[in-house]
PDB file of C-alpha atoms in Angstrom:
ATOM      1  CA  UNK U  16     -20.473  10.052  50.011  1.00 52.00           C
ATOM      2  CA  UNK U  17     -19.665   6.427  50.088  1.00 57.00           C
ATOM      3  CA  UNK U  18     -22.122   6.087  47.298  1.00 66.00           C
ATOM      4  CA  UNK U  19     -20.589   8.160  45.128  1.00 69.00           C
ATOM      5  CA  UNK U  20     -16.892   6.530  45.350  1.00 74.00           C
ATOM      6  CA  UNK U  21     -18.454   3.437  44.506  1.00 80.00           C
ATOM      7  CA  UNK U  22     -20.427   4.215  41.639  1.00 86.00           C
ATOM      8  CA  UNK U  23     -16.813   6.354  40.785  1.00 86.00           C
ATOM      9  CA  UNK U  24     -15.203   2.834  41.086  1.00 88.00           C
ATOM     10  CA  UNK U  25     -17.701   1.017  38.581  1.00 90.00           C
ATOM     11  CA  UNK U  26     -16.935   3.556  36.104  1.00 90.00           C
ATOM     12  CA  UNK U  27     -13.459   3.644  36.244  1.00 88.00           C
ATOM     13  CA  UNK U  28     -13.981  -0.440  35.738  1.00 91.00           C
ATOM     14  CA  UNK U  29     -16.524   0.097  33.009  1.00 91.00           C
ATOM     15  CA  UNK U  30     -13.780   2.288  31.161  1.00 89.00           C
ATOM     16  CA  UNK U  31     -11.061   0.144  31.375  1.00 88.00           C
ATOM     17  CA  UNK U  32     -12.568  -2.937  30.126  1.00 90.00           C
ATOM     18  CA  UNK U  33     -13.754  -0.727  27.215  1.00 86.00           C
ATOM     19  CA  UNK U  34     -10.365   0.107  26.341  1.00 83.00           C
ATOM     20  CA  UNK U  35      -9.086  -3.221  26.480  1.00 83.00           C
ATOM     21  CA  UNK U  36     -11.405  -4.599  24.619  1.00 82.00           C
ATOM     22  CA  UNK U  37     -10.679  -1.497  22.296  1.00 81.00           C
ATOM     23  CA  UNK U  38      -6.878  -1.810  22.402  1.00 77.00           C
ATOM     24  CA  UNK U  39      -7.734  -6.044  21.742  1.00 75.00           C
ATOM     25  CA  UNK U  40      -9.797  -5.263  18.750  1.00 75.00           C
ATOM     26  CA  UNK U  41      -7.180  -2.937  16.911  1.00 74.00           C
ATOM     27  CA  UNK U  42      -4.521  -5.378  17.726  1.00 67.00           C
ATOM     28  CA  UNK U  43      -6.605  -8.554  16.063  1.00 72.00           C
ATOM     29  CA  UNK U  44      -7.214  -6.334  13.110  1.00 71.00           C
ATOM     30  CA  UNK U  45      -3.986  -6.969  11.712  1.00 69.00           C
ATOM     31  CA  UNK U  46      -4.487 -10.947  11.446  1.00 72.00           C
ATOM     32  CA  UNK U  47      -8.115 -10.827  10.926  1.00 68.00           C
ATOM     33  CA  UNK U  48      -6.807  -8.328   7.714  1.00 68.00           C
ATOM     34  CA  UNK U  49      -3.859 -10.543   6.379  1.00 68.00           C
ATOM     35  CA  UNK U  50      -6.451 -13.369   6.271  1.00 68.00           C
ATOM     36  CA  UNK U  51      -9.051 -11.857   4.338  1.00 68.00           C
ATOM     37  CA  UNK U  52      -6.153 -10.802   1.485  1.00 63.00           C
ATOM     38  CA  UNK U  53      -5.090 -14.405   1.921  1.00 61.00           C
ATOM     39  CA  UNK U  54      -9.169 -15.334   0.862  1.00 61.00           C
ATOM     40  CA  UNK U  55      -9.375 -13.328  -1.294  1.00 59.00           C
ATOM     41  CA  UNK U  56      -6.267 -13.762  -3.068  1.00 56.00           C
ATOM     42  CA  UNK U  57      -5.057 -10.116  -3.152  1.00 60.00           C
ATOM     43  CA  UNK U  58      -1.601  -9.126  -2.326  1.00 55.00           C
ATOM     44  CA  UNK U  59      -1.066  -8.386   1.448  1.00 51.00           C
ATOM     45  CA  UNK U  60       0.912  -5.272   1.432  1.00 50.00           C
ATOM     46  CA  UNK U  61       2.137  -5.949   5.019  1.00 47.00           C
ATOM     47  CA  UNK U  62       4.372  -8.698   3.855  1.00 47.00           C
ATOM     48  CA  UNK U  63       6.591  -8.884   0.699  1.00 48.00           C
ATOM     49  CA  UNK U  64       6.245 -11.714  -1.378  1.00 47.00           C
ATOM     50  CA  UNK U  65       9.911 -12.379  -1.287  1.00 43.00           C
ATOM     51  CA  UNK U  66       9.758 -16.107  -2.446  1.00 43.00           C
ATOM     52  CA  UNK U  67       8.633 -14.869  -6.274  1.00 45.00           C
ATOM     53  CA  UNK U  68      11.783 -14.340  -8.173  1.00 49.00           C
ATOM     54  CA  UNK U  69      12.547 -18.222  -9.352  1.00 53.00           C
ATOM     55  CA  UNK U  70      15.050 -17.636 -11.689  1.00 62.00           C
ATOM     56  CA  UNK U  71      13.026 -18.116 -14.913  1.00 86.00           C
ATOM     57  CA  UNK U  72      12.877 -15.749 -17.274  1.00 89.00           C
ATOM     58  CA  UNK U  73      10.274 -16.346 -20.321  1.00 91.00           C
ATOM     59  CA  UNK U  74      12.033 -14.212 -23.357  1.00 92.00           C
ATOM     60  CA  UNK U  75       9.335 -16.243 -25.621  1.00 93.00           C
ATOM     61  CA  UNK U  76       6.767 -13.251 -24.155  1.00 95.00           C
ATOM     62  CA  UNK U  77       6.781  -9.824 -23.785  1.00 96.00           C
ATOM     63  CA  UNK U  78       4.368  -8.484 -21.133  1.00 97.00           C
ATOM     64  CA  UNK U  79       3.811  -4.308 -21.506  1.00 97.00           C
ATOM     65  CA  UNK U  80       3.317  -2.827 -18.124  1.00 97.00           C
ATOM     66  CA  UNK U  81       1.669   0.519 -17.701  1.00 97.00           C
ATOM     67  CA  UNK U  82       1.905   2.434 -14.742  1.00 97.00           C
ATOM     68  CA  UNK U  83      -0.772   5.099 -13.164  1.00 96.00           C
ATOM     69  CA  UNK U  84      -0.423   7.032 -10.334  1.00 96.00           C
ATOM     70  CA  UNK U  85      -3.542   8.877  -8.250  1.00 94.00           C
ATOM     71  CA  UNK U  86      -4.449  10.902  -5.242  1.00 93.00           C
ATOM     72  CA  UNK U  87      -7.571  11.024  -3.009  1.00 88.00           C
ATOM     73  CA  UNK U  88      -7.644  14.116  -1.245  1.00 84.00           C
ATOM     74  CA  UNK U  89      -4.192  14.382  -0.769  1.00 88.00           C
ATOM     75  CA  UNK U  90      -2.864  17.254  -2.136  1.00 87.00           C
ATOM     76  CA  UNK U  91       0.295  15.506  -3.589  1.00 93.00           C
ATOM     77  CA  UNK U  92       1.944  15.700  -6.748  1.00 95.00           C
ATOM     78  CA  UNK U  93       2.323  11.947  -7.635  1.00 96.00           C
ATOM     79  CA  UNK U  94       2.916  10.344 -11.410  1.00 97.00           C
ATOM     80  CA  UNK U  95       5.450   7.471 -12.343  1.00 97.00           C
ATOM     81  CA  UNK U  96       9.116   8.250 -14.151  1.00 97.00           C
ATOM     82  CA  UNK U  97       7.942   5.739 -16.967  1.00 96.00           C
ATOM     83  CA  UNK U  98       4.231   5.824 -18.500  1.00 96.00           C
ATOM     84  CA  UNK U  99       5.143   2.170 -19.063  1.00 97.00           C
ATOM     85  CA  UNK U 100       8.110  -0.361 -20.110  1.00 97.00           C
ATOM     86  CA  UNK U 101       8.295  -4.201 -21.601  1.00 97.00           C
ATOM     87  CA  UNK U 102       9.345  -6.904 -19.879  1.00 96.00           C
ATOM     88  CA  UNK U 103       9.524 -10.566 -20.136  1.00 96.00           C
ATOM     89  CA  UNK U 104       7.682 -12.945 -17.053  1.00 95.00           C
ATOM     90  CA  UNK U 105      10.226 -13.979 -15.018  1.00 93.00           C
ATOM     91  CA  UNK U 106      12.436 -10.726 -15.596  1.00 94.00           C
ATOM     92  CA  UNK U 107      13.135  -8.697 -12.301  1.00 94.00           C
ATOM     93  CA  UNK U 108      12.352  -4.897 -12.968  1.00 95.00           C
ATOM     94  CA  UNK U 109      13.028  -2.148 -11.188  1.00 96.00           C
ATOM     95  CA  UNK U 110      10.992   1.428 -11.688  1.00 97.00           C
ATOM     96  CA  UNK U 111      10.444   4.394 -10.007  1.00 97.00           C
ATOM     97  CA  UNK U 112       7.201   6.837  -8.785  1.00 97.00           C
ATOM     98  CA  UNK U 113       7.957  10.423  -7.522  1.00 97.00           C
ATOM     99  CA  UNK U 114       5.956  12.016  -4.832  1.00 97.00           C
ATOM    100  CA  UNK U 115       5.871  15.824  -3.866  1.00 96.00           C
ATOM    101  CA  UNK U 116       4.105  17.203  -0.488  1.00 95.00           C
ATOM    102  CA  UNK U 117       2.590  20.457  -2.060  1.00 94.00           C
ATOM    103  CA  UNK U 118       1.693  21.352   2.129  1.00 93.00           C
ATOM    104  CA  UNK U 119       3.793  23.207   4.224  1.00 94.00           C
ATOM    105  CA  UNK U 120       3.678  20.337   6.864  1.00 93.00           C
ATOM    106  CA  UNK U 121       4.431  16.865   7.276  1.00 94.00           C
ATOM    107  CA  UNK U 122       1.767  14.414   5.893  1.00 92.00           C
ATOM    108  CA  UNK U 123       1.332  10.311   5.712  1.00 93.00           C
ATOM    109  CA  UNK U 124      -0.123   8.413   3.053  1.00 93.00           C
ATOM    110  CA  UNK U 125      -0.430   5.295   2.054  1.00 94.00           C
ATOM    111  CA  UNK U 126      -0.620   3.909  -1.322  1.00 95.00           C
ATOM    112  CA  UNK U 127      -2.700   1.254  -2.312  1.00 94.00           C
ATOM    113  CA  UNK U 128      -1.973  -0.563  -5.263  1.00 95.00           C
ATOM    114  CA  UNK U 129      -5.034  -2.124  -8.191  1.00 94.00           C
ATOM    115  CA  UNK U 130      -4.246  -4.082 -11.345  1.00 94.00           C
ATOM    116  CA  UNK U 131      -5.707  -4.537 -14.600  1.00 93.00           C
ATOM    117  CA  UNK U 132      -6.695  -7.290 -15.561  1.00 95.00           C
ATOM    118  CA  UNK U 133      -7.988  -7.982 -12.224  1.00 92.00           C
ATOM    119  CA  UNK U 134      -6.486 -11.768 -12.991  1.00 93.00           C
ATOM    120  CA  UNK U 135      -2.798  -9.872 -13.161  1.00 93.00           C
ATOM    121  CA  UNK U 136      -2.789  -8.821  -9.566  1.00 91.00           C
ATOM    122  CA  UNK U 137      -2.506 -12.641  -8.923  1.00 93.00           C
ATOM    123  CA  UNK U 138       0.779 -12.642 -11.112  1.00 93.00           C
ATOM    124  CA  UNK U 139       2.182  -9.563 -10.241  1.00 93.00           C
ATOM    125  CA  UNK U 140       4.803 -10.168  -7.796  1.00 93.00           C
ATOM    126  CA  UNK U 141       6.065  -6.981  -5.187  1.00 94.00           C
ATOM    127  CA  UNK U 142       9.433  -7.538  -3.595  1.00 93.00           C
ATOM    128  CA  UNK U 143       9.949  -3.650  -2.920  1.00 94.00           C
ATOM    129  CA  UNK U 144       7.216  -1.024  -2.859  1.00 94.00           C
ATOM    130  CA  UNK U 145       6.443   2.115  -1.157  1.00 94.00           C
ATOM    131  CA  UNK U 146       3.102   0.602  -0.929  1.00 92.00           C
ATOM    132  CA  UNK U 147       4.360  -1.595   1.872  1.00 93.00           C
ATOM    133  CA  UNK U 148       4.252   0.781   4.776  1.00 91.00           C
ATOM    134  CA  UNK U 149       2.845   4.907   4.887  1.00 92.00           C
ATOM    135  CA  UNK U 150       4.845   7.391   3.559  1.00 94.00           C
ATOM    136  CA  UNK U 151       5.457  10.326   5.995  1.00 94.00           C
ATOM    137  CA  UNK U 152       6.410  13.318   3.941  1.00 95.00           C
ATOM    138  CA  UNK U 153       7.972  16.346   4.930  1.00 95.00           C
ATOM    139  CA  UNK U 154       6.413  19.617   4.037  1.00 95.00           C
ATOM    140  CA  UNK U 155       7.331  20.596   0.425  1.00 96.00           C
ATOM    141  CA  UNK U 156       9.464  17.312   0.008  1.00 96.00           C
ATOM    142  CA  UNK U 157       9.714  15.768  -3.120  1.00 97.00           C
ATOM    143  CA  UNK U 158      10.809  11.854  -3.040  1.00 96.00           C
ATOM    144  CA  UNK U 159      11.406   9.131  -5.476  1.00 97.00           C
ATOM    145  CA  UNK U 160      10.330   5.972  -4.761  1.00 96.00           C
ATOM    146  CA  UNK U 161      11.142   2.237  -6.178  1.00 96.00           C
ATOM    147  CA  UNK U 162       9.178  -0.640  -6.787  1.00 96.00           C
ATOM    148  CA  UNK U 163      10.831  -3.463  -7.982  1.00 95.00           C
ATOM    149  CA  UNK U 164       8.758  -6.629  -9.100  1.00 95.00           C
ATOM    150  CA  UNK U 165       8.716  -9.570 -11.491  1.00 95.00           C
ATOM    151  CA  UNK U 166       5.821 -11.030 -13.388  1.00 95.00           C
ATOM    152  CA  UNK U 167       4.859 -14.584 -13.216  1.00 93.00           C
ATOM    153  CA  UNK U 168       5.764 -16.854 -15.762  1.00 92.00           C
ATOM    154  CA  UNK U 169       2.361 -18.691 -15.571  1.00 92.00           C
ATOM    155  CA  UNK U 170       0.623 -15.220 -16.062  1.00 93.00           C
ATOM    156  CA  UNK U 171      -2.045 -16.311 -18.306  1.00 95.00           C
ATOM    157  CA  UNK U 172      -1.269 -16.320 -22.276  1.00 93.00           C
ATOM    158  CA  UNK U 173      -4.067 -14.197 -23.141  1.00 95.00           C
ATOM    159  CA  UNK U 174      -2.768 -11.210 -20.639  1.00 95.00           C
ATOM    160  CA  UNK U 175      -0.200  -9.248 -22.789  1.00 96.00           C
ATOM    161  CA  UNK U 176      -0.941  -5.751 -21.137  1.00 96.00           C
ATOM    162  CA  UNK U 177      -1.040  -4.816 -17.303  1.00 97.00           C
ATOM    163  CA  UNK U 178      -1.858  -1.673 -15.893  1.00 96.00           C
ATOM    164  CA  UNK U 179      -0.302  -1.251 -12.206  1.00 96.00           C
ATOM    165  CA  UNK U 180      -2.241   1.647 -10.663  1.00 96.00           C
ATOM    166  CA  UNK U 181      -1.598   3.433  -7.294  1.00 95.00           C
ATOM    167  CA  UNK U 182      -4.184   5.481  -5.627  1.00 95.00           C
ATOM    168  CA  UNK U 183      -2.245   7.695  -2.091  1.00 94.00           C
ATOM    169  CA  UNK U 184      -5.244   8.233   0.517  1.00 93.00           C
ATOM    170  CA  UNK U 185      -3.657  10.320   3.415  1.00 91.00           C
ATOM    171  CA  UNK U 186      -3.660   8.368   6.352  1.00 88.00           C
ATOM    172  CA  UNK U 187      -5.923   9.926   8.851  1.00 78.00           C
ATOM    173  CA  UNK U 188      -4.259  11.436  12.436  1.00 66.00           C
ATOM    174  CA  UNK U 189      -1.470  11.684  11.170  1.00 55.00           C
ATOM    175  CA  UNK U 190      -0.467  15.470  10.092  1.00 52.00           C
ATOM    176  CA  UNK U 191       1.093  18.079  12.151  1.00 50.00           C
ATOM    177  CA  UNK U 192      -0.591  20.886  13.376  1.00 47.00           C
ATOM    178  CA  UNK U 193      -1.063  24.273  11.380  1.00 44.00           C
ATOM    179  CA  UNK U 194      -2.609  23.041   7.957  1.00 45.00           C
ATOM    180  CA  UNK U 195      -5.824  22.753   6.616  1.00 45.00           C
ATOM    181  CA  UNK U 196      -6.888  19.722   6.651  1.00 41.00           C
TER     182      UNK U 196
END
């Protein structure tokens, strides 16, 4: 009998250093993941780039932005207001992407922006996105959503066209009970 407790007590050891070293590992995911966008030189979507607005507005140059919107198994009905719009670098622009939640329960995504040129992404400046954080939608709700940005001025002077694309993925664990999945 005493046997058993003890080999009861090593297990119940074993298990909790697992899950500390579990709960550890998710929580330095978040650093180890802002550093490798900072590498990399990708936008980090869990921190605005509030220091990009500077004032300067380049009329010489008219950038044309086009805007694409996708799903990856998420049945949502996602598109942008505008296909696309011209702005100058420098200009601060606001524009808008509507969502719908075709399910008849609540749903997260999260939307994960790409650019073309690939070279844009470094120039394209996010001060308000729904890209920032998931999107929990309510069953059958239909939301707009903003994005305002600005373009660098020192966006390279062969770049006169840049496609901002947004691909939802739903965000796994997160749905309510009672759908399929």
């Amino acid at each position: 009998m005493r046997k058993a407790g003890g080999e009861n007590r090593q297990l119940l050891i074993r298990l909790a250093v697992a899950a500390f070293v579990m709960f550890g590992f998710g929580f330095a995911l978040v650093p180890f993941y802002e550093q490798i966008c900072a590498a990399a030189g990708i936008n980090n979507l869990l921190q605005p780039d509030r220091s990009a607005v500077n004032g300067q507005i380049d009329e010489s140059r008219t950038i044309t932005i086009e805007f694409d919107a996708n799903t990856h198994d998420l049945p949502w009905q996602f598109r942008p207001l505008q296909s696309e719009i011209k702005v100058h670098p420098g200009q601060l622009v606001q524009i808008a992407y509507e969502v719908v939640n075709n399910r008849d329960y609540p749903v997260t995504g999260q939307a994960i922006p790409s650019y073309g040129p690939k070279v844009a992404g470094q120039h394209f400046r996010k001060l308000e996105c729904f890209c920032f954080s998931g999107q929990t939608m309510a069953a059958r709700e239909r939301r707009t959503m903003p994005v305002v940005f600005v373009v660098d001025t020192d966006l390279p002077a062969d770049v006169n066209t840049i496609t901002l694309s947004y691909t939802f993925f739903e965000v796994a664990g997160t749905q309510a009970s009672g759908g399929d999945a």
